[in-house]
Coordinates of C-alpha atoms in Angstrom, one line a residue:
M1159 CA -13.4 -1.3 11.7
R1160 CA -13.6 2.2 10.6
Y1161 CA -14.3 3.6 7.1
V1162 CA -13.3 6.7 5.1
P1163 CA -15.9 9.5 5.5
L1164 CA -16.4 9.9 1.8
D1165 CA -19.3 9.3 -0.6
T1166 CA -18.4 6.1 -2.4
P1167 CA -20.6 3.3 -3.8
K1168 CA -19.2 0.9 -1.3
P1169 CA -17.6 1.8 2.2
I1170 CA -13.8 1.9 2.0
S1171 CA -12.2 0.5 5.2
K1172 CA -9.4 2.4 6.9
I1173 CA -7.3 -0.8 6.8
G1174 CA -7.3 -2.7 3.6
L1175 CA -5.4 -5.7 2.5
G1176 CA -2.4 -5.4 0.1
T1177 CA -1.8 -8.6 -1.9
W1178 CA 1.5 -8.1 -3.6
Q1179 CA 2.7 -11.2 -1.8
F1180 CA 0.0 -13.4 -3.2
G1181 CA 1.7 -15.7 -5.8
S1182 CA 4.9 -13.8 -5.6
R1183 CA 8.0 -15.9 -4.5
E1184 CA 10.2 -12.9 -3.8
W1185 CA 8.5 -12.3 -0.4
G1186 CA 10.0 -15.8 0.8
Y1187 CA 6.7 -16.9 2.5
G1188 CA 7.1 -20.5 1.2
P1189 CA 5.1 -22.7 -1.1
D1190 CA 2.2 -23.1 1.3
Y1191 CA 1.3 -19.5 1.3
E1192 CA -1.3 -19.7 -1.4
R1193 CA -3.5 -21.7 0.9
R1194 CA -2.8 -19.1 3.8
A1195 CA -3.7 -16.4 1.5
A1196 CA -7.2 -17.6 1.2
Q1197 CA -7.5 -17.9 5.0
I1198 CA -6.1 -14.3 5.4
V1199 CA -8.8 -12.9 2.9
R1200 CA -11.6 -14.7 4.6
R1201 CA -10.6 -13.4 8.1
A1202 CA -10.1 -9.9 6.7
L1203 CA -13.7 -10.1 5.5
D1204 CA -14.9 -11.2 8.9
L1205 CA -13.1 -8.3 10.5
G1206 CA -14.9 -5.6 8.2
V1207 CA -12.0 -5.1 5.8
T1208 CA -13.6 -3.9 2.5
L1209 CA -10.6 -2.7 0.3
F1210 CA -8.5 -5.4 -1.3
D1211 CA -5.7 -4.2 -3.4
T1212 CA -3.9 -6.2 -6.1
A1213 CA -2.2 -5.5 -9.6
E1214 CA -1.7 -7.4 -12.9
I1215 CA 2.0 -7.3 -12.3
Y1216 CA 1.8 -9.1 -8.9
G1217 CA 2.8 -12.7 -9.6
F1218 CA 2.1 -11.9 -13.2
G1219 CA -1.6 -12.3 -12.7
R1220 CA -1.6 -15.0 -9.9
S1221 CA -2.3 -12.4 -7.1
E1222 CA -5.5 -11.4 -9.0
R1223 CA -6.5 -15.0 -9.4
I1224 CA -5.8 -16.0 -5.8
L1225 CA -7.6 -12.9 -4.5
G1226 CA -10.7 -13.4 -6.7
A1227 CA -11.0 -17.1 -5.8
A1228 CA -10.6 -16.3 -2.0
L1229 CA -13.3 -13.5 -2.2
G1230 CA -15.8 -15.9 -3.9
D1231 CA -19.3 -14.7 -3.7
D1232 CA -18.2 -11.7 -1.5
R1233 CA -16.5 -10.0 -4.5
A1234 CA -19.6 -7.9 -5.2
K1235 CA -19.7 -6.7 -1.5
V1236 CA -16.2 -5.3 -1.3
V1237 CA -14.0 -2.8 -3.0
V1238 CA -11.8 -4.8 -5.4
A1239 CA -8.9 -2.6 -6.6
S1240 CA -6.3 -3.5 -9.2
K1241 CA -3.7 -1.7 -11.2
I1242 CA -2.5 -1.6 -14.8
F1243 CA 1.3 -1.6 -15.3
P1244 CA 1.8 1.2 -17.7
V1245 CA 3.7 -0.2 -20.5
L1246 CA 2.3 1.7 -23.5
P1247 CA -0.9 2.7 -21.6
L1248 CA -2.7 4.0 -24.7
A1249 CA -6.5 4.1 -24.5
P1250 CA -7.2 0.7 -26.3
V1251 CA -4.4 -1.0 -24.3
V1252 CA -6.0 0.2 -21.0
Q1253 CA -9.3 -1.2 -22.0
Q1254 CA -7.9 -4.5 -23.0
R1255 CA -5.8 -5.0 -19.8
A1256 CA -8.8 -4.0 -17.7
V1257 CA -10.9 -6.8 -19.3
A1258 CA -8.1 -9.3 -18.6
S1259 CA -7.8 -8.2 -14.9
A1260 CA -11.5 -8.4 -14.4
A1261 CA -11.5 -11.9 -15.9
R1262 CA -8.7 -13.1 -13.5
L1263 CA -10.5 -11.5 -10.6
G1264 CA -13.8 -13.1 -11.6
V1265 CA -15.6 -9.8 -11.3
A1266 CA -18.1 -8.1 -13.7
G1267 CA -16.5 -4.7 -12.8
I1268 CA -13.3 -3.5 -11.1
D1269 CA -14.3 -1.1 -8.3
L1270 CA -11.1 0.9 -8.4
Y1271 CA -8.8 0.6 -11.4
Q1272 CA -5.4 2.4 -11.0
V1273 CA -2.4 3.3 -13.1
H1274 CA 0.4 1.6 -11.3
Q1275 CA 3.2 4.1 -12.2
P1276 CA 3.3 7.4 -14.2
N1277 CA 4.5 6.7 -17.7
P1278 CA 7.4 9.2 -18.5
V1279 CA 6.6 9.2 -22.2
V1280 CA 2.8 8.5 -22.6
A1281 CA 0.7 11.4 -21.4
D1282 CA -2.2 10.7 -19.1
T1283 CA -4.5 12.2 -21.8
T1284 CA -4.7 8.9 -23.7
T1285 CA -4.6 6.8 -20.6
M1286 CA -7.6 8.5 -19.0
R1287 CA -9.4 8.4 -22.3
G1288 CA -9.3 4.6 -21.9
M1289 CA -10.3 4.8 -18.3
R1290 CA -13.3 7.0 -19.2
A1291 CA -14.4 4.5 -21.7
L1292 CA -14.2 1.7 -19.1
Q1293 CA -16.3 3.7 -16.7
D1294 CA -18.9 4.5 -19.3
V1295 CA -19.5 0.8 -20.1
G1296 CA -19.5 -0.1 -16.4
L1297 CA -16.3 -2.2 -16.3
V1298 CA -14.6 0.3 -13.9
G1299 CA -16.2 2.1 -11.1
E1300 CA -13.6 4.6 -9.7
V1301 CA -10.3 5.6 -11.3
G1302 CA -7.1 6.0 -9.2
V1303 CA -3.4 6.5 -9.8
S1304 CA -0.3 5.3 -8.0
N1305 CA 3.1 6.9 -7.3
Y1306 CA 1.9 10.2 -8.8
T1307 CA 3.0 13.7 -7.8
L1308 CA 0.2 16.1 -6.9
R1309 CA 0.7 18.0 -10.1
R1310 CA 0.3 14.8 -12.2
W1311 CA -2.6 13.6 -10.1
R1312 CA -4.5 16.9 -10.8
F1313 CA -3.6 16.7 -14.5
A1314 CA -4.9 13.1 -14.7
E1315 CA -8.1 14.1 -13.1
A1316 CA -8.5 17.1 -15.7
A1317 CA -7.8 14.6 -18.5
L1318 CA -10.4 12.2 -17.1
G1319 CA -13.0 14.9 -16.7
R1320 CA -14.1 13.2 -13.5
R1321 CA -12.6 12.6 -10.1
V1322 CA -9.6 10.4 -9.8
L1323 CA -10.5 9.1 -6.4
S1324 CA -7.2 7.9 -5.1
N1325 CA -3.4 8.1 -5.3
Q1326 CA -1.6 5.0 -3.9
V1327 CA 1.8 6.0 -2.6
R1328 CA 4.5 4.9 -0.2
Y1329 CA 3.5 6.5 3.1
S1330 CA 4.7 5.5 6.6
M1331 CA 6.7 7.1 9.5
V1332 CA 9.8 6.6 7.5
D1333 CA 8.4 7.8 4.2
R1334 CA 6.5 11.1 5.1
G1335 CA 6.6 12.8 1.8
P1336 CA 2.8 12.7 1.2
E1337 CA 2.2 14.8 4.3
E1338 CA 3.7 17.8 2.4
D1339 CA 1.0 18.0 -0.3
L1340 CA -0.8 14.8 -1.3
I1341 CA -2.6 14.4 2.1
P1342 CA -3.6 18.1 2.4
Y1343 CA -5.0 18.0 -1.2
A1344 CA -7.1 14.8 -0.5
E1345 CA -8.5 16.3 2.7
Q1346 CA -9.5 19.5 0.8
A1347 CA -10.7 17.9 -2.4
G1348 CA -12.4 14.8 -1.0
R1349 CA -9.9 12.3 -2.3
I1350 CA -8.1 9.4 -0.8
V1351 CA -4.4 8.6 -0.2
I1352 CA -3.8 4.9 -0.2
A1353 CA -0.7 4.2 1.9
Y1354 CA 1.3 1.2 0.7
S1355 CA 4.2 -0.1 2.7
P1356 CA 2.7 1.7 5.8
L1357 CA 5.1 -0.4 8.0
G1358 CA 8.1 0.3 5.8
Q1359 CA 8.0 -3.3 4.6
G1360 CA 8.2 -4.4 8.2
F1361 CA 11.0 -2.0 9.3
L1362 CA 8.6 -0.4 11.8
S1363 CA 7.5 -3.8 13.3
G1364 CA 10.5 -3.8 15.6
R1365 CA 11.2 -7.5 14.4
Y1366 CA 14.4 -6.7 12.9
D1367 CA 17.8 -5.3 14.0
A1368 CA 21.4 -5.3 12.8
R1369 CA 21.9 -8.8 14.2
N1370 CA 18.6 -10.1 12.9
P1371 CA 18.1 -8.8 9.3
P1372 CA 15.1 -10.0 7.3
A1373 CA 15.0 -12.7 4.7
G1374 CA 13.3 -12.4 1.2
A1375 CA 14.5 -10.6 -1.9
V1376 CA 12.1 -7.7 -1.5
R1377 CA 13.3 -6.7 2.0
R1378 CA 17.0 -7.4 1.2
A1379 CA 16.8 -4.9 -1.6
N1380 CA 15.3 -2.2 0.7
P1381 CA 18.1 0.1 2.0
Y1382 CA 16.1 0.6 5.4
F1383 CA 17.3 -3.0 6.2
L1384 CA 21.1 -2.2 5.8
P1385 CA 22.6 -2.8 9.2
E1386 CA 23.6 0.8 9.4
N1387 CA 20.0 1.9 9.0
L1388 CA 18.6 -0.7 11.5
E1389 CA 21.1 0.7 13.9
R1390 CA 20.0 4.4 13.2
G1391 CA 16.4 3.3 13.6
T1392 CA 16.9 2.2 17.3
E1393 CA 15.4 5.3 18.8
L1394 CA 12.5 5.4 16.5
I1395 CA 11.6 1.8 17.3
A1396 CA 12.1 2.5 21.0
T1397 CA 9.5 5.3 20.8
L1398 CA 7.1 3.0 18.9
R1399 CA 7.5 0.5 21.7
E1400 CA 7.0 3.1 24.5
V1401 CA 3.6 4.2 22.9
A1402 CA 2.7 0.6 22.1
D1403 CA 3.3 -0.6 25.7
A1404 CA 1.2 2.2 27.1
R1405 CA -1.6 1.1 24.7
D1406 CA -1.2 -2.6 25.1
A1407 CA -0.5 -2.7 21.4
T1408 CA 2.3 -3.6 19.0
P1409 CA 4.8 -1.3 17.4
S1410 CA 3.2 -2.2 14.0
Q1411 CA -0.2 -1.2 15.3
I1412 CA 1.0 2.2 16.5
A1413 CA 2.8 2.8 13.1
L1414 CA -0.4 2.1 11.3
A1415 CA -2.4 4.3 13.7
Y1416 CA 0.1 7.1 12.9
V1417 CA -0.9 7.1 9.1
L1418 CA -4.5 6.5 9.7
R1419 CA -4.7 9.6 11.9
H1420 CA -5.4 11.5 8.7
P1421 CA -9.1 11.0 7.9
T1422 CA -8.7 10.5 4.1
V1423 CA -5.7 8.0 4.4
V1424 CA -6.2 4.3 4.2
A1425 CA -3.5 1.8 4.6
I1426 CA -3.1 -1.5 2.8
P1427 CA -0.5 -3.5 4.7
G1428 CA 0.2 -7.1 3.7
A1429 CA -0.2 -10.1 5.9
S1430 CA 1.6 -13.3 6.1
S1431 CA -0.7 -15.0 8.6
V1432 CA -4.3 -14.7 9.9
E1433 CA -3.0 -13.4 13.2
Q1434 CA -1.2 -10.6 11.4
V1435 CA -4.3 -9.4 9.6
E1436 CA -6.2 -9.5 12.9
R1437 CA -3.6 -7.2 14.4
N1438 CA -3.6 -4.8 11.5
A1439 CA -7.3 -4.5 11.5
A1440 CA -7.3 -3.7 15.2
A1441 CA -5.1 -0.7 14.5
A1442 CA -8.0 1.0 12.9
E1443 CA -9.5 1.5 16.4
I1444 CA -6.5 3.2 18.0
D1445 CA -6.8 7.0 18.5
L1446 CA -3.5 8.4 19.2
A1447 CA -3.4 11.3 21.7
D1448 CA -1.8 14.6 20.6
D1449 CA 1.2 14.0 22.8
E1450 CA 1.7 10.5 21.5
Y1451 CA 1.4 11.6 18.0
A1452 CA 3.9 14.5 18.6
A1453 CA 6.5 12.1 20.2
L1454 CA 6.2 9.7 17.1
T1455 CA 6.6 12.6 14.7
T1456 CA 9.7 13.8 16.6
A1457 CA 11.2 10.5 16.5
A1458 CA 10.4 9.9 12.8
H1459 CA 12.0 13.3 11.9
A1460 CA 15.1 12.3 13.8
F1461 CA 15.6 9.1 11.8
R1462 CA 18.2 9.8 9.0
P1463 CA 18.7 6.6 7.0
V1464 CA 21.2 6.1 4.3
T1465 CA 19.2 6.0 1.0
G1466 CA 19.4 6.8 -2.6
L1467 CA 22.8 6.5 -4.5
A1468 CA 24.6 6.4 -1.2
A1469 CA 22.9 3.2 -0.3
V1470 CA 23.7 1.3 -3.5
P1471 CA 27.2 0.1 -2.8
K1472 CA 26.1 -1.0 0.8
L1473 CA 23.3 -3.0 -0.7
I1474 CA 25.6 -4.6 -3.1
R1475 CA 28.1 -5.6 -0.4
A1476 CA 25.3 -6.8 1.8
R1477 CA 24.0 -9.1 -1.0
T1478 CA 27.6 -10.3 -1.8
R1479 CA 28.1 -11.4 1.8
K1480 CA 25.0 -13.7 1.8

């Protein structure tokens, strides 16, 4: 395993474990997944994974409970990250919700506490006042944000009066927006971009095509999995397979290596099995050559999916046919 080259109290692994699926039925992993979740966490620990990301909204607290129980006595050795869902994120509310998350996780302190989404009405001034109070009493180590623009990330940091260590955003070969400003800022300022959905919720795994769409409510709601977009992604997947075959790797591992090429980017893919977390962790060791990275970048730029408002009627028709 490799780690982010930053001064943090605990090392942060380049590959973490995202736990949205812990306790959440919408992924379609079945009723026995809770038992497998514990096995996945234990294997991730064995592989040197130190970043475990959850949120109070995942499974309405079940993800935090499952993760805390699975980590057991190792909770103090790793970076436990959670997120507050920002419904009325006033300072006292932030403090109360952090206490509740810490209790569910079974930790004395949350290593990285993040604002899950920017609130369009409540300014970060009051939210960060609550975060600062949590840091002052030792309940929170580092503060992070999620889905923030660069401008709002920097404003949140000014409001906190300390570093806001991370910004957790959607980043993958099919969602490259962070390359424009967030990643350059992180590299310049000594901050971290945490990439969620680094495999495009499995789109980049090569497992799906127009004749074999995914199951599960989350993926069915993702426009990337429309038959038209699965067809449009054929060349991108072919390029991933070509690089993967030359590396004796999988397309997913190459897609992860793509985002990890930036030194201050970490990825938090989920995992449905122990084998998957093993493959994800191994991706941290892949160093893409310049020509490989260039070929992947070209293929990613050439992918033009149907998204946004144009995808809505297509998604509705796809759901109606099921």
